[in-house]
Each structure stands twice: as C-alpha cells, then as structure tokens.
Amino acid sequence: MGKSSGAAPGSRDWTQIYAIYGLEQWQTILFLLFHAVLFTILSLLYLTYFDFITLFFHRLLPIGSARFAAGFTGSVTALSALCLFFASAHFLHSSLPLHYDVVQRMVNSVNDWSTVKHALDLGCGRGILLNAVATQMKKEGSSGRVVGLDRSKMTSLSSTLRTAKIEGVGEYVTCREGDPRRLPFGDGYFDVVVSAVFVHTVGKEYGHRTVEASAERMRVVGEMVRVLKPGGVGVVWDLLHVPEYVRRLQELKMEDIRVSERVTAFMVSSHIVSFRKPSQHVVGPGEVRLDWRC
C-alpha cells in the first residue's frame, strides 16, 4: 500500500503498521504490563517465601486455615498476573493488527469507490481508516478526496497528514479539526461517511451509560446521516453502543442497515454497522419529513 511498502494490504504485519502509525492506547498497555510484572514478582515471592507467609497467616487465622489462605492468596496473585498479561496483549492486538484488519473490511463494505467524490472519516485519529479509504479511491481511479475530521489539535492532524504521505495518498487526504456533534459541512455533501472506534467516546464526560452521553452519541449519528448525500453509504465500527446506533438509524429511515458479527476489541464487544441513506424520503399520510439534525 502506498509508498511505505510494496506489499498488498492484507499482507502487512503489525510491525509495518506500527512503524507508520505508532501505538494507540499505549498508556493503558503500559499500565497493564506494569501491574502484570508487579503481580508476577509477588507470585514469585509467595512461592519463594511460602513458609514465612504461612507463619504470618498463623497469627491471623486458625492453624488449619493458614496454609490454605496463603496458597489461595498466592494462586490469585499468579492468576491476576496472567490476566493482566492477556489484557495487555489483547489491547496491543486491538490497537494494531485487529484495527487494520477491520478497517479493510469497512472499506470493502462500499461497492464502488471509483464514483466517490467526497468521503469523510469521522474521528480520523492516527489515520489508519483515513488512509485505507484514500488508498482504495486511488486504486479504483477516483478523482475524489477524503476528509479526516478529529477533535485533536492541528499538531496531531499534521501527524495524520504525514502518515498519508508515507502511504502515498497525500494528494487524496485533507484533515481538519471539528466537533462531531456539529459537523462543519453542508447537508448531503459526502458520498461516504466512515468512523472507526470513535463515536463511543463522544459524551464520555457524562459517563458511558448515562442518558446525556447517549443523547450526545445520537447527535453524532444524526450528523453523519445529515452530511450524507441521498444514496450515500455510512460505515461505523464501534464498541458497546452499536444497538443504540441501529435504533437511531432505523428511526431516521435508513436503508440496508447491516450489522456484522461480534468482534472483540479492547476487551469488549464491537460490531461494524453499514447503512445507506434513501435516495429520496417519501412522506406518507400523517408522517413528518425527517430532520437529520435531531
């Protein structure tokens, strides 16, 4: 893909992806690894000084229970270390190879990129999805462009643009800062709107499970629909709240709503949702024309 390598998109390994895009969630991975090592050291200390630890428990518990308590505590500590190592490995996998693989599936959800003139990546982040879209547009001979919108400051967006140049698609990509709840684009501007593991972060200041947070996420879904052209396609990969998105898309009368099988990412459930905006909205008796901004 692009200038970074001559390999086909599906043949990349995680080291190639890391060399271009770096590591997302690295603070979480380091946190997990630190505690995994800490619990491993504690487990080894339990094993080495088991008799002394048993004597300590003798002071707190009856003689028959002290050895069991020491062994149980040591076992829990060892299991905790294993779980933390597993969690850190899963976060690493989700941040790089899994993210890249799912992005390729998202791109393949759009049948014909050659006719796409304007595409939007909502919450473009490091640019993995952004550049995958641009690469597909370039491959199929489209003369269009893909816009990456993020809440990050321009310094981060400049880094995203650098990855596009590395991938050889810099001329297809532009980035801008903006609020996903009030997209700075006119109605029906984009042929395709995509987003990867982003929408669930909107409204997190209210807590993920609150009514206020849900309302903020639904505003983002409504904005995605608003900026889509009639007949345009939306593809969203996200965590936890996908049923909410599906219900909202149904309320907005979207067509061809499809939900992928479950993909476990970042230790939680995730799905890809694709949909198509109707070419025209027919208002029946007693029905009110939809306002995508709702």
Coordinates of C-alpha atoms in Angstrom, one line a residue:
M1 CA 0.0 0.0 0.0
G2 CA 1.3 3.4 -1.0
K3 CA 5.0 4.2 -0.7
S4 CA 5.6 2.6 2.6
S5 CA 5.8 -0.9 1.2
G6 CA 5.1 -2.9 -1.9
A7 CA 3.0 -5.4 0.0
A8 CA -0.7 -5.9 -0.6
P9 CA -3.0 -4.5 2.1
G10 CA -3.7 -7.9 3.6
S11 CA -0.1 -9.0 3.8
R12 CA 1.1 -6.4 6.3
D13 CA 2.3 -7.5 9.7
W14 CA 1.9 -5.4 12.9
T15 CA 5.5 -4.1 12.8
Q16 CA 4.9 -2.4 9.5
I17 CA 1.7 -0.9 10.8
Y18 CA 3.4 0.3 14.0
A19 CA 6.3 1.8 12.0
I20 CA 3.8 4.1 10.3
Y21 CA 1.0 4.8 12.8
G22 CA 2.6 4.2 16.2
L23 CA 0.7 2.7 19.1
E24 CA -2.7 3.8 20.3
Q25 CA -3.7 3.1 23.9
W26 CA -0.1 2.8 24.8
Q27 CA -0.7 4.3 28.3
T28 CA -3.2 1.6 29.0
I29 CA -0.9 -1.1 27.7
L30 CA 2.0 0.1 29.9
F31 CA -0.3 0.3 32.9
L32 CA -1.4 -3.3 32.4
L33 CA 2.1 -4.5 31.7
F34 CA 3.5 -2.7 34.8
H35 CA 0.9 -4.4 37.1
A36 CA 1.3 -7.7 35.3
V37 CA 5.1 -7.6 36.1
L38 CA 4.3 -6.5 39.7
F39 CA 1.9 -9.4 40.3
T40 CA 4.4 -11.8 38.7
I41 CA 7.1 -10.6 41.2
L42 CA 4.6 -11.0 44.1
S43 CA 3.8 -14.5 42.9
L44 CA 7.4 -15.5 42.8
L45 CA 7.9 -14.0 46.3
Y46 CA 4.9 -16.1 47.5
L47 CA 6.5 -19.2 46.0
T48 CA 9.9 -18.5 47.5
Y49 CA 8.8 -17.4 50.9
F50 CA 5.7 -19.5 51.2
D51 CA 6.6 -20.9 54.7
F52 CA 7.2 -17.5 56.1
I53 CA 3.9 -16.2 54.6
T54 CA 2.1 -19.2 56.1
L55 CA 3.5 -18.3 59.5
F56 CA 2.2 -14.8 59.1
F57 CA -1.3 -16.1 58.4
H58 CA -1.0 -18.3 61.5
R59 CA -1.2 -15.1 63.5
L60 CA -4.5 -14.2 61.9
L61 CA -6.2 -17.5 61.3
P62 CA -6.6 -20.9 62.8
I63 CA -3.7 -23.3 62.1
G64 CA -5.7 -25.4 59.7
S65 CA -6.7 -22.4 57.6
A66 CA -3.4 -20.5 57.5
R67 CA -1.8 -22.7 54.8
F68 CA -4.9 -22.7 52.7
A69 CA -5.2 -18.9 52.9
A70 CA -1.5 -18.5 51.9
G71 CA -1.9 -20.8 49.0
F72 CA -5.1 -19.3 47.9
T73 CA -3.7 -15.8 48.0
G74 CA -0.6 -16.8 46.0
S75 CA -2.8 -18.5 43.4
V76 CA -5.0 -15.4 43.0
T77 CA -1.9 -13.3 42.6
A78 CA -0.5 -15.6 39.9
L79 CA -3.8 -15.7 38.1
S80 CA -4.0 -11.9 38.2
A81 CA -0.6 -11.6 36.6
L82 CA -1.7 -14.0 33.8
C83 CA -5.0 -12.0 33.2
L84 CA -3.1 -8.7 33.1
F85 CA -0.6 -10.1 30.6
F86 CA -3.5 -11.3 28.5
A87 CA -5.3 -8.0 28.7
S88 CA -2.2 -6.0 27.6
A89 CA -1.6 -8.4 24.7
H90 CA -5.3 -8.0 23.7
F91 CA -5.0 -4.2 23.8
L92 CA -1.9 -4.4 21.7
H93 CA -3.6 -6.7 19.2
S94 CA -6.7 -4.4 19.1
S95 CA -4.6 -1.3 18.5
L96 CA -2.7 -2.6 15.6
P97 CA -3.4 -5.7 13.6
L98 CA -7.1 -6.0 14.5
H99 CA -7.7 -2.3 13.9
Y100 CA -6.1 -2.6 10.5
D101 CA -8.0 -5.8 9.5
V102 CA -11.4 -4.4 10.5
V103 CA -10.6 -1.2 8.6
Q104 CA -10.1 -3.3 5.4
R105 CA -13.5 -4.9 6.0
M106 CA -15.1 -1.4 6.4
V107 CA -13.6 -0.3 3.1
N108 CA -14.9 -3.4 1.4
S109 CA -18.4 -2.6 2.6
V110 CA -18.6 0.2 -0.1
N111 CA -19.2 -1.4 -3.5
D112 CA -17.8 1.2 -5.9
W113 CA -15.2 3.7 -4.8
S114 CA -14.5 4.9 -8.3
T115 CA -17.6 7.1 -8.2
V116 CA -16.9 8.6 -4.7
K117 CA -16.0 12.3 -4.9
H118 CA -16.2 13.2 -1.3
A119 CA -15.7 10.9 1.7
L120 CA -15.5 11.7 5.5
D121 CA -13.6 9.8 8.2
L122 CA -15.2 10.9 11.5
G123 CA -12.6 10.8 14.3
C124 CA -9.7 10.0 12.0
G125 CA -7.1 9.8 14.8
R126 CA -3.8 8.3 13.5
G127 CA -5.3 7.9 10.0
I128 CA -5.5 4.1 9.6
L129 CA -9.0 4.2 8.2
L130 CA -8.5 7.6 6.5
N131 CA -5.5 6.3 4.5
A132 CA -7.3 3.0 3.8
V133 CA -10.1 4.9 2.2
A134 CA -7.7 7.1 0.2
T135 CA -5.8 4.1 -0.9
Q136 CA -8.9 2.4 -2.2
M137 CA -10.0 5.6 -4.0
K138 CA -6.6 5.8 -5.6
K139 CA -6.7 2.1 -6.6
E140 CA -10.1 2.4 -8.3
G141 CA -9.2 5.6 -10.1
S142 CA -11.4 8.1 -8.2
S143 CA -10.6 11.8 -8.5
G144 CA -12.2 12.5 -5.1
R145 CA -10.8 13.3 -1.7
V146 CA -11.3 12.0 1.8
V147 CA -11.6 14.4 4.7
G148 CA -10.4 13.4 8.2
L149 CA -12.2 15.2 11.0
D150 CA -11.0 15.0 14.6
R151 CA -11.3 16.8 17.8
S152 CA -7.5 16.8 18.2
K153 CA -5.4 19.9 17.8
M154 CA -3.7 20.7 14.5
T155 CA -0.4 19.2 15.7
S156 CA -2.0 15.8 15.8
L157 CA -3.7 16.3 12.5
S158 CA -0.3 17.3 10.9
S159 CA 1.0 13.9 12.1
T160 CA -2.0 12.3 10.4
L161 CA -1.2 14.0 7.2
R162 CA 2.4 12.8 7.4
T163 CA 1.1 9.2 7.5
A164 CA -0.9 9.8 4.4
K165 CA 2.2 11.0 2.6
I166 CA 4.1 7.9 3.8
E167 CA 1.3 5.7 2.4
G168 CA 1.5 7.6 -0.9
V169 CA -2.0 9.1 -0.8
G170 CA -1.3 12.6 0.5
E171 CA -3.0 14.2 -2.5
Y172 CA -6.2 12.4 -1.6
V173 CA -6.3 13.4 2.0
T174 CA -7.1 16.5 4.0
C175 CA -7.7 16.9 7.7
R176 CA -9.5 19.4 9.8
E177 CA -10.5 20.0 13.5
G178 CA -14.2 20.0 14.3
D179 CA -17.0 19.0 16.7
P180 CA -18.6 15.7 15.6
R181 CA -21.9 16.8 17.1
R182 CA -21.9 19.9 14.8
L183 CA -20.2 18.9 11.6
P184 CA -18.8 21.9 9.7
F185 CA -20.3 20.6 6.4
G186 CA -23.4 21.2 4.4
D187 CA -26.3 18.8 4.1
G188 CA -25.7 15.9 1.7
Y189 CA -22.1 16.8 1.0
F190 CA -20.4 13.3 1.2
D191 CA -20.9 10.2 -0.8
V192 CA -19.4 8.0 2.0
V193 CA -19.0 8.6 5.8
V194 CA -17.0 6.2 7.9
S195 CA -15.9 6.1 11.5
A196 CA -13.8 3.6 13.5
V197 CA -13.9 3.2 17.3
F198 CA -14.7 6.9 17.8
V199 CA -18.5 7.5 18.3
H200 CA -18.5 5.8 21.7
T201 CA -16.0 8.4 23.0
V202 CA -18.4 11.3 22.4
G203 CA -20.2 12.4 25.6
K204 CA -17.9 10.4 27.8
E205 CA -17.7 13.3 30.2
Y206 CA -21.2 12.4 31.2
G207 CA -20.3 8.7 31.7
H208 CA -20.8 6.0 29.1
R209 CA -24.1 4.7 30.4
T210 CA -25.9 8.0 31.1
V211 CA -28.9 9.4 29.2
E212 CA -26.8 12.5 28.5
A213 CA -24.0 10.6 26.9
S214 CA -26.4 8.5 24.8
A215 CA -28.0 11.7 23.5
E216 CA -24.6 13.1 22.5
R217 CA -23.8 9.9 20.6
M218 CA -27.2 10.1 18.8
R219 CA -26.4 13.6 17.8
V220 CA -23.2 12.3 16.1
V221 CA -25.2 9.6 14.3
G222 CA -27.7 12.2 13.1
E223 CA -24.9 14.4 11.9
M224 CA -23.4 11.5 9.9
V225 CA -26.7 11.0 8.2
R226 CA -27.2 14.7 7.6
V227 CA -24.0 15.2 5.7
L228 CA -24.5 12.0 3.6
K229 CA -25.8 12.5 0.1
P230 CA -29.1 10.7 -0.8
G231 CA -28.0 7.2 -1.8
G232 CA -24.7 7.7 0.2
V233 CA -23.2 4.9 2.4
G234 CA -22.2 5.1 6.0
V235 CA -20.0 2.5 7.8
V236 CA -19.3 2.6 11.5
W237 CA -17.1 0.3 13.6
D238 CA -17.6 0.9 17.3
L239 CA -17.7 -0.5 20.8
L240 CA -20.5 -1.2 23.3
H241 CA -23.3 1.1 22.0
V242 CA -24.0 -0.3 18.5
P243 CA -27.6 -1.3 19.3
E244 CA -28.2 2.4 20.0
Y245 CA -26.9 3.4 16.6
V246 CA -29.0 0.8 14.9
R247 CA -32.2 2.0 16.6
R248 CA -31.3 5.6 15.7
L249 CA -30.7 4.7 12.1
Q250 CA -34.0 2.9 11.9
E251 CA -35.7 6.0 13.3
L252 CA -34.1 8.0 10.6
K253 CA -35.4 5.6 8.0
M254 CA -32.0 4.5 6.7
E255 CA -31.9 1.5 4.3
D256 CA -29.8 -1.6 4.1
I257 CA -28.8 -1.5 7.7
R258 CA -26.4 -4.3 8.3
V259 CA -24.6 -5.4 11.5
S260 CA -21.5 -7.6 11.4
E261 CA -20.8 -10.5 13.7
R262 CA -19.2 -9.7 17.0
V263 CA -15.6 -8.6 17.1
T264 CA -13.9 -8.5 20.5
A265 CA -11.8 -5.4 20.6
F266 CA -10.1 -3.7 23.6
M267 CA -11.7 -6.5 25.8
V268 CA -15.3 -5.5 24.9
S269 CA -17.8 -6.3 22.1
S270 CA -17.7 -4.4 18.9
H271 CA -19.6 -4.5 15.6
I272 CA -19.5 -2.9 12.1
V273 CA -22.7 -1.2 11.1
S274 CA -23.3 -0.2 7.5
F275 CA -26.3 1.7 6.1
R276 CA -27.5 3.6 3.0
K277 CA -29.3 6.9 3.0
P278 CA -32.5 6.7 1.0
S279 CA -32.3 8.4 -2.4
Q280 CA -35.5 10.2 -1.5
H281 CA -37.7 10.4 1.5
V282 CA -41.3 9.8 0.7
V283 CA -43.7 11.4 3.2
G284 CA -46.8 9.3 3.8
P285 CA -50.1 10.3 5.4
G286 CA -49.6 11.7 8.8
E287 CA -45.8 11.4 8.5
V288 CA -43.4 14.3 9.2
R289 CA -40.4 14.9 7.0
L290 CA -37.3 13.9 8.9
D291 CA -34.8 16.4 10.2
W292 CA -31.4 14.7 10.2
R293 CA -30.1 17.1 12.9
C294 CA -32.5 15.7 15.6

